[in-house]
XYZ file of C-alpha atoms in Angstrom:
720
model
C 60.241 -27.926 -6.895
C 58.624 -25.404 -9.266
C 55.287 -24.506 -9.493
C 54.910 -25.363 -13.135
C 56.183 -29.601 -12.088
C 54.011 -29.260 -9.228
C 51.126 -28.824 -10.771
C 51.333 -29.428 -14.459
C 48.343 -31.939 -14.461
C 45.765 -29.292 -13.682
C 46.711 -27.289 -16.982
C 44.778 -30.318 -18.812
C 41.298 -29.132 -16.644
C 41.878 -25.811 -15.940
C 39.951 -24.340 -18.792
C 36.468 -26.449 -17.902
C 37.225 -25.310 -14.177
C 35.958 -21.670 -12.681
C 38.718 -19.906 -11.210
C 37.978 -20.858 -7.541
C 37.570 -24.287 -8.160
C 40.901 -24.674 -10.052
C 42.524 -22.964 -6.937
C 40.940 -25.024 -4.666
C 42.063 -28.164 -6.724
C 45.475 -26.656 -6.666
C 45.642 -26.329 -3.057
C 44.319 -29.542 -2.891
C 47.563 -30.929 -5.014
C 49.397 -28.726 -2.432
C 48.235 -30.105 0.542
C 48.239 -33.630 -1.062
C 52.000 -33.576 -1.932
C 53.308 -31.653 1.177
C 54.033 -32.878 4.264
C 52.619 -31.296 7.336
C 54.781 -28.781 8.841
C 57.218 -29.416 11.722
C 58.867 -26.310 13.465
C 61.962 -26.407 14.668
C 63.208 -27.176 17.972
C 63.300 -23.735 19.908
C 65.170 -23.916 23.318
C 62.697 -22.028 26.243
C 64.561 -20.609 28.815
C 63.527 -19.651 32.351
C 64.107 -16.222 32.342
C 61.464 -14.028 34.355
C 61.354 -10.192 34.799
C 59.319 -9.607 38.310
C 58.004 -6.023 36.890
C 55.298 -4.024 39.190
C 54.212 -7.097 41.197
C 54.121 -9.063 37.543
C 56.302 -11.927 36.815
C 57.236 -11.124 32.895
C 58.300 -14.872 31.297
C 60.758 -14.149 28.689
C 61.830 -18.090 27.472
C 63.417 -16.652 24.145
C 65.443 -14.127 25.871
C 68.307 -15.612 23.920
C 66.957 -15.208 20.274
C 67.533 -11.384 20.894
C 71.693 -11.926 19.979
C 72.727 -10.859 16.688
C 72.914 -13.430 14.309
C 77.067 -12.533 13.652
C 77.747 -13.111 17.146
C 75.887 -16.184 18.555
C 76.109 -19.315 16.359
C 72.840 -20.617 18.156
C 70.839 -17.803 16.813
C 72.670 -18.106 13.597
C 71.757 -21.789 13.264
C 68.275 -21.497 14.472
C 67.282 -18.041 11.520
C 68.870 -21.171 9.352
C 66.626 -24.044 10.613
C 63.538 -21.543 10.161
C 64.539 -20.298 6.481
C 64.792 -24.065 5.517
C 61.522 -24.647 6.533
C 59.750 -21.731 5.573
C 61.642 -21.648 2.067
C 60.199 -25.242 1.674
C 56.347 -24.276 2.474
C 56.488 -21.275 0.055
C 57.973 -23.387 -2.475
C 54.435 -24.751 -2.979
C 52.515 -21.786 -2.960
C 50.336 -21.827 -5.828
C 50.703 -18.287 -7.446
C 54.510 -17.785 -6.344
C 55.625 -17.791 -9.569
C 52.866 -15.563 -11.333
C 52.959 -12.943 -8.766
C 56.888 -12.736 -9.264
C 56.617 -12.691 -13.163
C 53.903 -9.820 -12.638
C 55.849 -7.837 -10.177
C 58.662 -7.887 -12.247
C 56.983 -6.655 -15.424
C 55.042 -3.760 -13.275
C 58.608 -2.857 -11.717
C 60.341 -2.943 -15.448
C 59.921 0.749 -16.270
C 61.674 3.822 -16.239
C 61.754 5.978 -13.241
C 63.324 9.127 -11.840
C 63.857 11.000 -8.514
C 63.428 14.402 -8.139
C 66.186 16.714 -9.541
C 68.463 19.138 -7.380
C 69.662 21.953 -8.655
C 73.142 23.424 -8.296
C 75.700 25.692 -9.887
C 73.970 25.431 -13.287
C 73.841 21.402 -12.665
C 70.847 19.303 -12.509
C 71.648 16.028 -10.249
C 69.115 13.239 -10.136
C 68.375 9.518 -10.024
C 67.165 7.676 -12.353
C 66.296 3.394 -12.314
C 66.100 2.049 -16.257
C 63.657 -0.619 -14.506
C 65.128 -4.021 -13.116
C 68.277 -2.277 -11.426
C 68.921 -3.169 -7.882
C 69.782 0.382 -7.082
C 68.658 3.465 -8.961
C 71.836 5.122 -10.219
C 72.786 9.195 -9.836
C 72.964 11.455 -13.365
C 73.999 14.841 -13.499
C 73.305 17.108 -16.751
C 74.596 20.379 -17.570
C 71.831 22.682 -17.565
C 68.023 21.641 -17.762
C 68.069 20.329 -21.182
C 71.700 18.633 -21.216
C 72.499 14.883 -21.641
C 72.279 13.024 -18.264
C 76.015 11.138 -17.404
C 76.312 8.819 -14.946
C 78.071 10.232 -11.830
C 77.581 7.100 -9.178
C 76.382 3.568 -10.035
C 75.817 1.960 -6.933
C 75.213 -1.152 -8.423
C 78.954 -1.758 -9.190
C 79.627 -1.711 -5.070
C 78.083 -4.961 -4.209
C 77.854 -8.639 -6.260
C 74.622 -8.454 -4.705
C 73.533 -5.559 -5.009
C 72.880 -4.446 -1.292
C 74.947 -1.823 -0.793
C 72.858 1.275 -1.374
C 73.332 5.247 -2.506
C 71.618 6.939 0.355
C 71.559 10.547 1.266
C 73.191 12.849 -1.224
C 73.696 17.120 -1.844
C 75.440 18.793 -3.989
C 77.612 21.602 -3.028
C 76.155 25.550 -3.479
C 78.218 25.668 -6.925
C 77.748 22.050 -7.748
C 81.658 21.356 -7.918
C 81.336 18.529 -5.392
C 78.575 15.913 -4.164
C 78.267 14.883 -0.487
C 77.151 11.465 -0.469
C 76.689 8.144 2.021
C 76.735 4.675 1.835
C 74.073 2.419 3.041
C 75.723 -1.237 3.469
C 73.177 -4.436 3.486
C 70.096 -2.051 4.556
C 71.647 -1.006 8.145
C 70.927 2.473 9.006
C 74.427 3.307 9.863
C 76.223 5.501 7.118
C 79.708 6.124 5.612
C 79.844 9.629 3.919
C 81.978 10.995 1.304
C 82.691 13.674 -1.386
C 82.858 13.413 -5.355
C 84.193 15.947 -7.564
C 81.570 16.433 -9.792
C 83.433 16.968 -13.253
C 85.911 14.193 -12.731
C 83.448 11.742 -11.096
C 86.753 10.720 -8.668
C 86.225 10.616 -4.723
C 88.295 13.269 -2.675
C 90.031 11.503 0.461
C 87.330 12.532 2.659
C 85.388 9.782 4.506
C 83.314 9.981 8.026
C 81.778 7.167 9.646
C 79.683 6.179 11.917
C 76.733 8.953 10.748
C 73.354 7.809 11.818
C 70.057 9.974 11.695
C 71.856 12.987 10.470
C 71.208 15.756 7.474
C 74.094 16.602 5.288
C 74.803 19.930 4.780
C 77.084 22.099 2.890
C 78.793 25.488 4.202
C 77.926 28.118 1.597
C 81.584 28.493 0.294
C 82.114 24.574 -0.232
C 84.841 24.569 2.079
C 83.038 21.552 4.142
C 79.764 20.192 5.651
C 77.607 19.630 8.676
C 76.647 16.277 9.646
C 75.403 14.169 13.259
C 77.060 10.886 14.474
C 77.025 8.637 17.125
C 80.436 7.753 19.006
C 81.905 4.141 17.860
C 79.887 1.617 19.318
C 81.827 -1.599 20.970
C 83.136 -4.544 18.870
C 80.086 -6.365 17.800
C 77.396 -3.990 19.304
C 77.111 -1.483 16.221
C 73.831 -3.313 15.225
C 72.276 -3.805 19.069
C 73.970 -1.382 20.985
C 71.525 1.971 22.176
C 71.995 4.917 20.314
C 73.380 7.719 22.494
C 75.070 11.060 22.435
C 74.417 12.813 19.003
C 76.699 15.307 18.194
C 76.898 17.865 15.186
C 80.246 18.401 13.747
C 81.937 20.238 11.097
C 84.361 18.676 8.829
C 86.562 20.324 6.626
C 87.252 19.234 2.858
C 90.902 17.873 2.948
C 90.848 16.760 6.499
C 90.872 13.265 8.623
C 87.787 12.604 10.579
C 89.672 12.904 13.654
C 90.504 16.678 12.657
C 86.267 17.353 12.439
C 85.008 20.371 14.577
C 82.645 19.651 17.380
C 79.926 22.247 16.942
C 76.967 20.961 19.004
C 76.604 18.104 21.973
C 74.261 17.531 24.925
C 76.356 15.667 27.220
C 73.685 16.750 29.921
C 70.901 15.211 27.806
C 72.675 12.201 26.127
C 69.519 11.059 24.561
C 68.570 14.301 22.554
C 69.184 13.539 18.714
C 70.650 16.548 16.750
C 70.755 17.486 13.436
C 71.942 20.786 11.563
C 70.962 22.821 8.425
C 72.642 25.577 6.827
C 70.014 28.596 6.475
C 69.061 29.911 2.839
C 71.693 32.893 3.272
C 74.110 30.860 4.791
C 74.965 32.728 7.791
C 73.533 30.650 10.393
C 73.794 27.226 11.354
C 70.219 26.243 12.993
C 70.210 22.656 15.470
C 67.153 20.973 15.746
C 67.543 18.494 19.020
C 64.292 15.744 20.210
C 64.734 13.269 22.317
C 62.181 11.002 20.507
C 60.304 10.344 17.606
C 57.470 12.792 18.559
C 57.382 16.652 16.947
C 58.549 18.406 20.146
C 61.775 19.767 19.395
C 64.772 22.858 20.809
C 66.403 25.367 18.610
C 69.537 26.572 18.402
C 71.052 28.858 16.706
C 74.979 29.434 15.522
C 75.866 32.528 13.609
C 78.619 31.065 11.242
C 81.650 33.053 10.137
C 84.987 32.850 8.579
C 86.096 31.346 11.939
C 83.514 28.917 12.171
C 80.417 28.846 14.328
C 80.013 31.452 16.845
C 78.167 31.835 20.681
C 75.091 29.594 20.307
C 71.305 31.569 20.301
C 69.012 29.654 22.083
C 65.622 30.041 20.499
C 62.964 26.884 21.608
C 64.234 25.344 24.671
C 60.778 23.669 25.913
C 60.751 20.850 23.712
C 56.783 21.159 23.153
C 56.171 21.632 19.529
C 57.356 21.300 16.230
C 59.022 23.500 14.008
C 60.000 23.291 10.539
C 62.107 26.144 9.593
C 61.106 27.450 6.304
C 63.704 30.236 5.106
C 64.655 33.700 6.820
C 65.496 37.331 5.564
C 68.204 38.378 8.099
C 66.906 37.793 11.607
C 63.398 37.244 10.324
C 62.640 33.215 10.289
C 59.895 31.462 9.204
C 58.614 28.415 10.312
C 55.881 25.727 10.382
C 54.705 25.064 13.487
C 51.809 23.151 15.549
C 51.979 25.566 18.761
C 48.628 27.086 18.716
C 47.728 25.127 16.033
C 46.935 21.147 16.098
C 47.403 21.139 12.146
C 49.924 23.108 11.832
C 50.067 27.190 10.755
C 52.847 29.010 9.250
C 54.671 31.771 11.491
C 57.215 34.722 11.443
C 60.001 34.495 14.657
C 62.611 37.387 15.139
C 65.768 35.719 16.347
C 66.693 38.898 18.058
C 63.062 38.569 20.143
C 62.712 34.541 20.457
C 59.449 34.264 22.133
C 57.152 36.116 20.113
C 55.884 34.747 17.019
C 53.720 36.496 14.301
C 51.032 34.207 12.293
C 51.216 34.447 8.449
C 48.993 31.391 7.671
C 46.412 30.268 10.024
C 45.673 26.565 10.753
C 42.874 25.771 8.600
C 40.739 22.588 8.292
C 43.153 20.759 6.324
C 46.811 19.367 7.854
C 49.507 21.828 6.640
C 52.205 18.679 6.221
C 55.203 21.344 4.703
C 56.436 24.121 3.443
C 59.445 25.721 1.458
C 60.639 28.768 -0.235
C 61.522 28.969 -3.566
C 62.769 32.171 -5.434
C 60.531 34.692 -3.532
C 57.122 32.566 -2.955
C 56.573 30.110 -0.600
C 55.154 26.474 -1.350
C 52.592 25.148 1.112
C 51.473 21.415 1.361
C 48.669 20.042 2.717
C 46.826 16.891 3.294
C 42.574 17.074 2.927
C 41.586 13.720 3.925
C 44.633 12.016 3.593
C 45.228 12.980 -0.382
C 47.570 16.281 -1.605
C 46.853 19.638 -2.296
C 49.377 22.466 -2.440
C 49.555 26.227 -2.631
C 51.640 29.029 -3.560
C 51.582 32.256 -1.212
C 53.813 35.304 -0.745
C 56.601 35.982 1.832
C 53.982 37.899 4.060
C 51.692 35.026 3.896
C 49.234 36.061 1.188
C 48.087 33.698 -0.973
C 48.663 33.522 -4.425
C 47.427 30.656 -6.467
C 46.826 26.792 -5.773
C 49.082 24.052 -7.644
C 47.166 22.216 -9.595
C 47.503 18.274 -8.916
C 47.146 15.721 -11.739
C 44.663 13.755 -9.665
C 44.039 11.919 -6.369
C 46.919 11.099 -5.066
C 50.286 12.632 -3.206
C 52.514 15.245 -4.020
C 56.211 15.994 -2.829
C 59.014 18.011 -3.715
C 58.965 21.541 -3.776
C 62.159 22.224 -2.640
C 64.357 25.040 -3.739
C 66.541 28.302 -3.324
C 65.107 31.949 -2.280
C 67.549 32.592 -5.460
C 65.652 30.467 -7.575
C 61.918 30.344 -9.058
C 62.275 26.653 -9.929
C 61.392 23.995 -8.449
C 60.261 20.055 -8.894
C 57.835 18.009 -7.166
C 56.318 14.792 -7.763
C 53.231 13.520 -8.113
C 51.693 9.785 -7.819
C 49.232 7.512 -6.647
C 47.698 3.567 -6.551
C 47.857 3.410 -9.686
C 49.994 5.816 -11.347
C 53.411 5.957 -10.868
C 55.786 8.843 -9.894
C 55.861 11.507 -12.651
C 58.023 14.421 -12.135
C 56.747 18.093 -12.571
C 58.988 21.299 -13.251
C 57.320 24.356 -12.000
C 58.173 27.794 -12.539
C 56.824 29.981 -9.242
C 57.450 33.178 -10.914
C 54.979 32.462 -13.721
C 53.259 29.583 -12.250
C 53.551 27.464 -14.958
C 54.077 24.069 -14.755
C 55.186 21.002 -17.191
C 56.490 17.444 -16.970
C 60.444 16.694 -16.589
C 59.873 13.038 -16.311
C 57.130 10.563 -17.010
C 56.993 6.712 -17.039
C 56.594 4.656 -19.989
C 54.169 2.254 -18.244
C 53.351 -1.796 -19.079
C 50.363 -1.430 -18.067
C 46.787 0.769 -18.159
C 46.216 2.924 -14.749
C 43.015 3.505 -16.307
C 42.417 0.071 -15.812
C 42.027 0.370 -11.870
C 39.729 2.204 -9.334
C 40.284 3.839 -6.602
C 37.540 5.227 -3.986
C 38.069 6.802 -0.408
C 35.757 5.137 1.965
C 34.766 6.558 5.546
C 33.770 3.851 8.440
C 33.265 3.914 12.101
C 35.364 2.395 14.699
C 34.489 1.054 17.717
C 34.015 4.622 19.416
C 32.578 5.789 16.611
C 35.112 8.125 15.267
C 34.866 7.947 11.193
C 38.246 6.800 9.623
C 39.049 7.052 6.110
C 40.220 3.893 3.575
C 41.450 3.858 0.401
C 40.160 1.250 -1.571
C 41.873 0.151 -4.882
C 40.128 -2.915 -7.249
C 40.393 -3.797 -11.628
C 37.916 -2.567 -13.260
C 35.015 -5.075 -14.168
C 35.741 -6.835 -10.925
C 32.330 -8.832 -9.856
C 31.419 -7.077 -6.898
C 28.374 -9.176 -6.522
C 30.386 -11.436 -4.142
C 33.062 -10.732 -1.615
C 36.695 -10.544 -3.224
C 40.358 -11.747 -1.059
C 41.288 -8.555 0.221
C 44.607 -7.354 1.697
C 43.881 -4.622 3.912
C 47.479 -2.522 5.064
C 47.544 -0.400 7.704
C 50.346 1.690 9.998
C 48.965 4.086 12.510
C 51.636 5.439 14.603
C 54.643 8.242 14.700
C 52.385 10.634 12.975
C 52.974 8.875 9.578
C 50.238 9.856 7.179
C 49.342 6.628 4.307
C 48.823 8.927 1.330
C 48.126 7.661 -2.471
C 51.640 5.810 -3.157
C 52.178 3.838 -6.258
C 53.581 0.160 -5.027
C 53.989 -2.374 -7.914
C 53.814 -5.298 -5.640
C 50.203 -4.387 -4.255
C 49.364 -3.431 -7.824
C 50.607 -6.766 -8.861
C 47.956 -8.187 -5.941
C 44.937 -5.921 -7.597
C 45.922 -6.643 -11.054
C 45.492 -10.758 -10.083
C 41.677 -10.014 -8.296
C 42.298 -8.577 -5.238
C 41.282 -5.885 -3.373
C 43.682 -3.471 -1.813
C 42.764 -1.752 1.121
C 44.612 1.196 2.548
C 43.358 2.626 6.164
C 44.147 5.649 7.572
C 43.974 4.909 11.524
C 44.543 7.224 14.483
C 48.063 7.340 15.688
C 48.653 9.204 11.926
C 49.245 12.437 10.966
C 46.278 12.803 8.406
C 44.612 15.489 10.799
C 47.057 16.859 12.608
C 48.335 16.422 16.147
C 45.000 15.505 17.647
C 44.733 12.471 15.221
C 48.129 11.597 16.287
C 47.518 11.897 20.021
C 44.075 9.860 19.925
C 46.696 6.926 18.599
C 49.507 6.851 21.147
C 50.591 6.200 24.536
C 47.369 5.242 26.674
C 44.948 5.844 23.362
C 47.243 2.732 21.443
C 44.675 0.516 21.887
C 42.274 3.488 19.352
C 44.543 1.922 16.471
C 43.955 -1.696 17.040
C 40.242 -0.333 17.242
C 40.288 1.240 14.109
C 42.166 -1.627 12.142
C 39.823 -4.506 13.317
C 36.760 -2.039 12.424
C 37.981 -1.985 9.032
C 38.058 -5.625 8.678
C 34.582 -5.832 9.645
C 34.041 -3.058 7.464
C 35.390 -4.623 4.413
C 33.021 -7.985 5.205
C 29.650 -6.471 6.086
C 29.946 -3.961 3.150
C 30.495 -7.309 0.712
C 33.924 -5.919 -0.434
C 35.471 -9.064 1.071
C 33.740 -12.485 2.156
C 34.490 -13.864 5.352
C 37.147 -15.197 5.848
C 39.022 -13.209 2.533
C 40.828 -10.485 4.340
C 44.864 -10.620 4.853
C 46.478 -8.197 6.706
C 50.150 -6.218 6.523
C 51.820 -3.915 8.203
C 55.604 -2.880 8.446
C 57.521 -1.687 11.414
C 55.095 -0.125 14.173
C 52.530 -1.746 11.418
C 53.987 -5.022 12.433
C 53.445 -4.503 15.875
C 49.618 -3.875 14.673
C 49.436 -6.999 12.450
C 50.456 -8.888 15.533
C 48.596 -6.965 18.119
C 44.968 -7.320 16.339
C 45.748 -11.033 15.326
C 46.431 -11.673 18.887
C 43.112 -9.781 19.631
C 41.126 -10.790 16.805
C 42.357 -14.239 15.066
C 38.859 -15.009 13.939
C 38.623 -12.076 11.847
C 41.571 -12.524 9.244
C 42.324 -15.202 7.004
C 46.248 -14.071 6.941
C 48.629 -11.918 8.736
C 51.729 -10.849 7.251
C 53.612 -8.519 9.872
C 57.052 -7.069 8.547
C 59.690 -5.919 10.663
C 57.360 -5.419 13.542
C 58.119 -4.036 17.599
C 56.619 -7.216 18.957
C 57.954 -7.091 22.570
C 56.668 -3.608 24.076
C 58.618 -4.479 27.167
C 62.366 -4.199 26.000
C 61.747 -2.074 22.355
C 63.716 0.854 24.374
C 66.810 -1.204 25.256
C 68.124 -1.880 21.697
C 69.717 0.674 18.971
C 66.941 3.485 17.835
C 63.972 1.679 19.891
C 64.287 4.702 22.598
C 63.555 7.313 20.424
C 60.011 5.515 20.527
C 58.527 6.540 23.837
C 57.009 9.076 22.513
C 54.431 7.091 20.810
C 54.832 4.027 23.338
C 55.329 5.141 27.019
C 58.276 3.701 29.033
C 58.412 0.422 29.862
C 59.766 1.358 33.107
C 56.489 3.420 34.349
C 54.416 1.835 36.062
C 51.044 3.135 33.768
C 52.539 2.851 30.953
C 54.312 -1.061 31.326
C 50.710 -2.048 32.247
C 49.314 -0.616 29.400
C 52.358 -1.973 26.962
C 51.767 -5.429 28.569
C 48.276 -5.718 27.651
C 49.092 -5.358 23.303
C 52.276 -6.422 23.453
C 52.312 -9.219 20.650
C 54.921 -11.052 22.479
C 53.218 -11.614 25.399
C 49.586 -11.848 24.228
C 49.721 -14.974 22.227
C 46.913 -17.353 22.783
C 47.840 -20.775 23.193
C 45.525 -23.247 21.843
C 43.146 -20.230 19.699
C 42.813 -20.904 16.243
C 44.956 -18.253 14.456
C 45.382 -16.979 11.068
C 48.290 -18.289 8.711
C 51.069 -15.980 9.769
C 54.216 -15.004 7.812
C 56.537 -13.202 9.471
C 59.135 -11.297 7.757
C 62.593 -9.506 8.421
C 65.883 -9.135 8.052
C 69.651 -9.655 9.776
C 71.003 -6.241 9.122
C 67.395 -4.496 10.743
C 69.419 -2.116 12.852
C 66.573 -0.123 13.445
C 63.737 -2.984 14.743
C 66.115 -5.747 15.976
C 65.401 -8.812 14.432
C 64.745 -10.123 17.695
C 61.412 -8.846 18.018
C 60.182 -11.039 15.322
C 62.130 -14.184 16.115
C 60.778 -14.220 19.938
C 57.233 -13.376 18.403
C 57.815 -16.358 16.174
C 59.083 -18.815 18.399
C 56.059 -18.174 20.762
C 53.812 -18.170 18.199
C 54.687 -21.710 17.205
C 54.871 -23.114 21.166
C 51.679 -21.941 21.368
C 50.061 -24.532 18.653
C 47.909 -21.777 17.982
C 45.452 -23.355 15.293
C 46.690 -25.915 12.661
C 47.746 -22.952 9.817
C 51.579 -22.342 9.092
C 53.217 -19.856 11.531
C 56.185 -19.138 9.754
C 59.349 -16.710 9.652
C 61.089 -15.356 6.802
C 64.629 -14.098 7.511
C 65.901 -11.737 4.556
C 69.980 -11.628 4.363
C 71.935 -8.429 3.910
C 68.846 -6.391 4.107
C 67.903 -3.685 7.195
C 64.690 -1.760 8.001
C 63.475 -1.991 3.955
C 65.500 1.038 3.037
C 68.399 0.169 0.785
C 67.022 -3.157 -0.416
C 67.303 -3.815 -4.076
C 64.827 -4.707 -6.314
C 65.579 -8.238 -6.692
C 64.970 -8.606 -3.095
C 61.667 -6.795 -3.158
C 60.660 -8.245 -5.542
C 61.155 -11.913 -4.008
C 59.872 -11.666 -0.795
C 56.695 -9.646 -1.999
C 56.026 -12.545 -4.413
C 55.960 -14.920 -1.378
C 54.164 -12.820 0.520
C 51.050 -12.256 -1.578
C 51.078 -15.907 -2.664
C 50.508 -16.462 0.717
C 47.948 -14.150 1.376
C 46.179 -15.797 -1.698
C 46.317 -19.385 -0.174
C 44.590 -18.200 2.382
C 42.131 -16.090 1.331
C 41.010 -18.073 -1.708
C 42.614 -15.564 -4.528
C 42.998 -17.843 -7.604
C 46.372 -16.509 -9.172
C 46.141 -18.040 -12.278
């Protein structure tokens, strides 16, 4: 039943009612016509795992199975979706959100260009295309032509163009295909002039850089062994190795360059240096920036004898450039907020400092011509400057506003680079920068269906439980009545050294456009203030992240930004864990919770696909101290039976092979079983989608409209 037909009688009196009264009337009408929720029956098993003297019950272990393998799990998903879909169809504002999000998405947008051999490669979306299209133009001012249109690959739009990289001369394009949201990639090669694919195809690629040999004879990539039948979306990812593929040969002929069979948990990814003389392999066991570096001289006969540059796996190392044996890196060795150093590969242990650590966090560096561009975060906002190769400062790069800048890629032989800039109310604009002259100009600017000046962005600082000051961005529409609280969407992540910087989201802006407030908290565990900020929110310190998020909700209410019962919380992946945990710890504080693709079983996360990498942030469930810490906050294991929980809408996808959907399945089943209050506790499972990347535009809009209509219902946001 459509919203229009369900609430048509209210239209006659809407003009004489306040928005709050109208919302109350709509909610009353909805509750009067929709029967009480009846959740599907979910079988409970008797699985109990004794660990360190604790009997850990896991009654929904069977829900870990892949929906493609276990028909009972597939039936459970179908039954849950049926209940959820019926409920979501009754929500006031769902159609209005979908309409506004569609309008806000409907603008021409571009990706960062890459220059190769005089050709410029870039993505473009005309607005509502399911997937962005890859274009190429001859010269900077040339007319773009379509090179790859992934919208032709699948009727449902769920097959995406993922990573791509042109050869040095621009003759060939190396690109990868992502189907249904999976992390697995199929790698192919296209002749740029003809638009035809070569015969080359490489499979079972995941978490890989794709880089060409400088002579264009082939490319380097990383892959895992082919998984057993039926285990592609759940089995552990181990024995990652680097290969070289020569054009025109089958994958079976690919040359193994670098493998670590004695350390099967290492991830190994390789890039070719600026001068093409070396292959640099980065090894890491987890998600933390603790790397090993192995260097291979590259010659006409392939890779030579390896040179070990770093083998302690203790610090971050990001390659910037090299002049012969002198290599430049960004590192946090001796600098928690990172610094720029030089290393002579003939004496790897000795470092020369080029740019010292500063009060702002150095988050990236790239060489363009004879300059290096440094990117910084200052209180979660982007800053950038140019320096000479010896580290001497040349000039700051003026950015448009408070926001996020990214890009700045380039070559040592060319002074031209491109970067993007965006903020919460400003979509991405692409700029071209000449590092020789310092001149910057717009390369591509979107034509908008709204006015960015209609919105305000504030940065505030609040105190967490232990007194730590935490920054938070607050976005609202100008003219919003601030004399009383407004329904507020609070978003957080807090982990894996990931920084929550200002960025444009059409779906979240729709929430603000409809009169809600958006708050983004820069929680500990992120990278906003370097290694110390990250360390303060991981392992035994993980509770700090939850305390920071709870304190953000309390601050919003105390400051009158939101009223009591007006805060909805949202987070995805590690942020889904965040939402699940704080909902358990403070069910009284929040009106609605939106955990997406979350890590919900903290005792078994390391047993599936990429989960083993996350021990850097979470710890090892097999170690007693870590086990007890994980058990103390694991969302699945800490649901409070009989407590009055907020409304919860869990979202996940059947092809998520990053955080397998079993996490969300088990959490939802336990929440429904616990009878935790009379508000709805539902799960929405998307098909032919994964952890997030590659999802087509229409699915993004449909899911966001469902989530925000759900949040609006329970925070009291009147969506007209």
